[in-house]
Amino acid sequence: MKLVVGNACPRHEIAAVPEDCAQCAVREIAVCTALSGPELERLRDIAVSKIFEPGSTLFAADEPATMVGTVVQGTIKCFKLLPDGRQQIVGFLFPGDFIGSPTQETTHGFAEALTRVELCLFPSPAIQRLIREMPNLERRLLTLASDDLDLAQEWMLLLGRKTAQERLATFLLLLAQKAKARGIADGPIDLPMNRSEIADYLGLSLETVSRQFSKLKSSGHIRIEHNNEVTIRNLDGLTEIAEGTA
Amino acid sequence: MKLVVGNACPRHEIAAVPEDCAQCAVREIAVCTALSGPELERLRDIAVSKIFEPGSTLFAADEPATMVGTVVQGTIKCFKLLPDGRQQIVGFLFPGDFIGSPTQETTHGFAEALTRVELCLFPSPAIQRLIREMPNLERRLLTLASDDLDLAQEWMLLLGRKTAQERLATFLLLLAQKAKARGIADGPIDLPMNRSEIADYLGLSLETVSRQFSKLKSSGHIRIEHNNEVTIRNLDGLTEIAEGTA
DNA sequence: CGAACTGTTGAATAAGGTCAAACCAGGTGG
DNA sequence: CCACCTGGTTTGACCTTATTCAACAGTTCG
């Protein structure tokens, strides 16, 4: 596996790259779970590891799509922009998530690192060749795309029809669920994004997000520590709020 | 190709089914464009034609996903519901569009016919077998899923960040664009859905949709006939409104 | 300590929702 | 033929929710 350092990454930040997929932190949950043996080796052979510092841009909209890959470490926000600067975050990506679309020629949105991010990248021409030759890989990508589509549609329901309170509750439950999928034990949920970014994900203003946090806190549904660690104290109650059945 | 009639379809409504894909109205734009010759024949062999009357349900949420297919005629709304009845339409499907996800075991939303709908359906087990054997088909499905995902994210931007006026303008431009893709010449756009359904797609109330129609009408951007035929009189202006640059 | 940042809270405002009445076709039946 | 109904739509008046603007608090870091 080759090692490349992102533009925004100072020399001294280069991380050690695992030679062996078996030791990879996200081996069990990323795209590569679809592969094993020689197929996995072929994928590893085209992989490039790249580090991005917090705040750095992974790609902008309407550029040629040169890379797709797996998030190994850190959190990414994917978003769309309106000409006047209004922003809608369409998804946060965590370790194990796949970034980029292997079928699209150009990017259709922006991606930015919220924390220090390590990516396991696959250059487009190479991955497209592999997809052709490895049906397992293509099936996995189709499954991922379908799941992403379903999540996006669930979010359309949230953005189109839910109240501010319901949106925040849904968001916290989603984070909890995603953390669980990554094998992170119950306990405080880490919020690698700030209030403004949560607002841009939920289609709200940052003040409204803050107010809704306060409400959930004072109603005893959650506890907040250091502004970026949330503990769910009443899962059922929070679920009812999220679904509008409270 | 077998012929099956949907529950809601009285006997006398059975339509003639084309024996030959070459004569199919959506041959040039549907999934099947990825295939030809013997592959196309194999797909046709598992296909089942089914008619749905306006208002009938194609499938509900959280059912086993037994079918996927192509819309041959008519318009479908796909939507999500909240327990209290709030509805978000996540997409309208027109002739040539693909419905259903071949990878998902259960449905994740509802689908309902807005007009008389003719579907060219592929039963799940059979299509999954074909996908395994025909990489062209799988690649096409991956492309479709990626495109759907992008549209869904574009809609998240609309639902999260656009004003009522911008939403309606964007909606009309989308319909015009989709009509064009189906090879329908410029000219009045047909609205097979009512104001309430447009509202449920745009995350608005039906009254707000109506008011925004009136505004676009009196500002000369559009003309409306019979409440369901819209002519765009100022494409550039409408585009500027849709993007928030007006 | 003070600057810069992020988050919280309050007051005023605006956008869109809700409720209700009027409108306008397209049918139905006297 | 025309009055009447009916469903969808439009329009108006009022209300609610979330936004905007603004002040303030808590942290972090030089």
Short mmCIF file of C-alpha atoms (C1' of nucleotides) in Angstrom, two decimals, chain A residues 163-164 204-205 207-208 211, chain D residues 17-22 28:
data_model
loop_
_atom_site.label_atom_id
_atom_site.label_comp_id
_atom_site.label_asym_id
_atom_site.label_seq_id
_atom_site.Cartn_x
_atom_site.Cartn_y
_atom_site.Cartn_z
CA THR A 163 -40.12 19.71 14.13
CA ALA A 164 -36.84 21.04 15.51
CA LEU A 204 -32.12 24.57 11.31
CA SER A 205 -30.27 27.59 12.69
CA GLU A 207 -29.50 28.87 17.87
CA THR A 208 -32.47 26.56 17.43
CA ARG A 211 -32.26 25.62 22.35
"C1'" DT D 17 -42.48 28.05 14.87
"C1'" DA D 18 -38.17 28.89 13.94
"C1'" DT D 19 -35.00 32.70 12.37
"C1'" DT D 20 -32.58 36.80 13.15
"C1'" DC D 21 -30.29 40.00 15.84
"C1'" DA D 22 -28.06 40.82 19.93
"C1'" DT D 28 -9.07 27.65 25.34
#
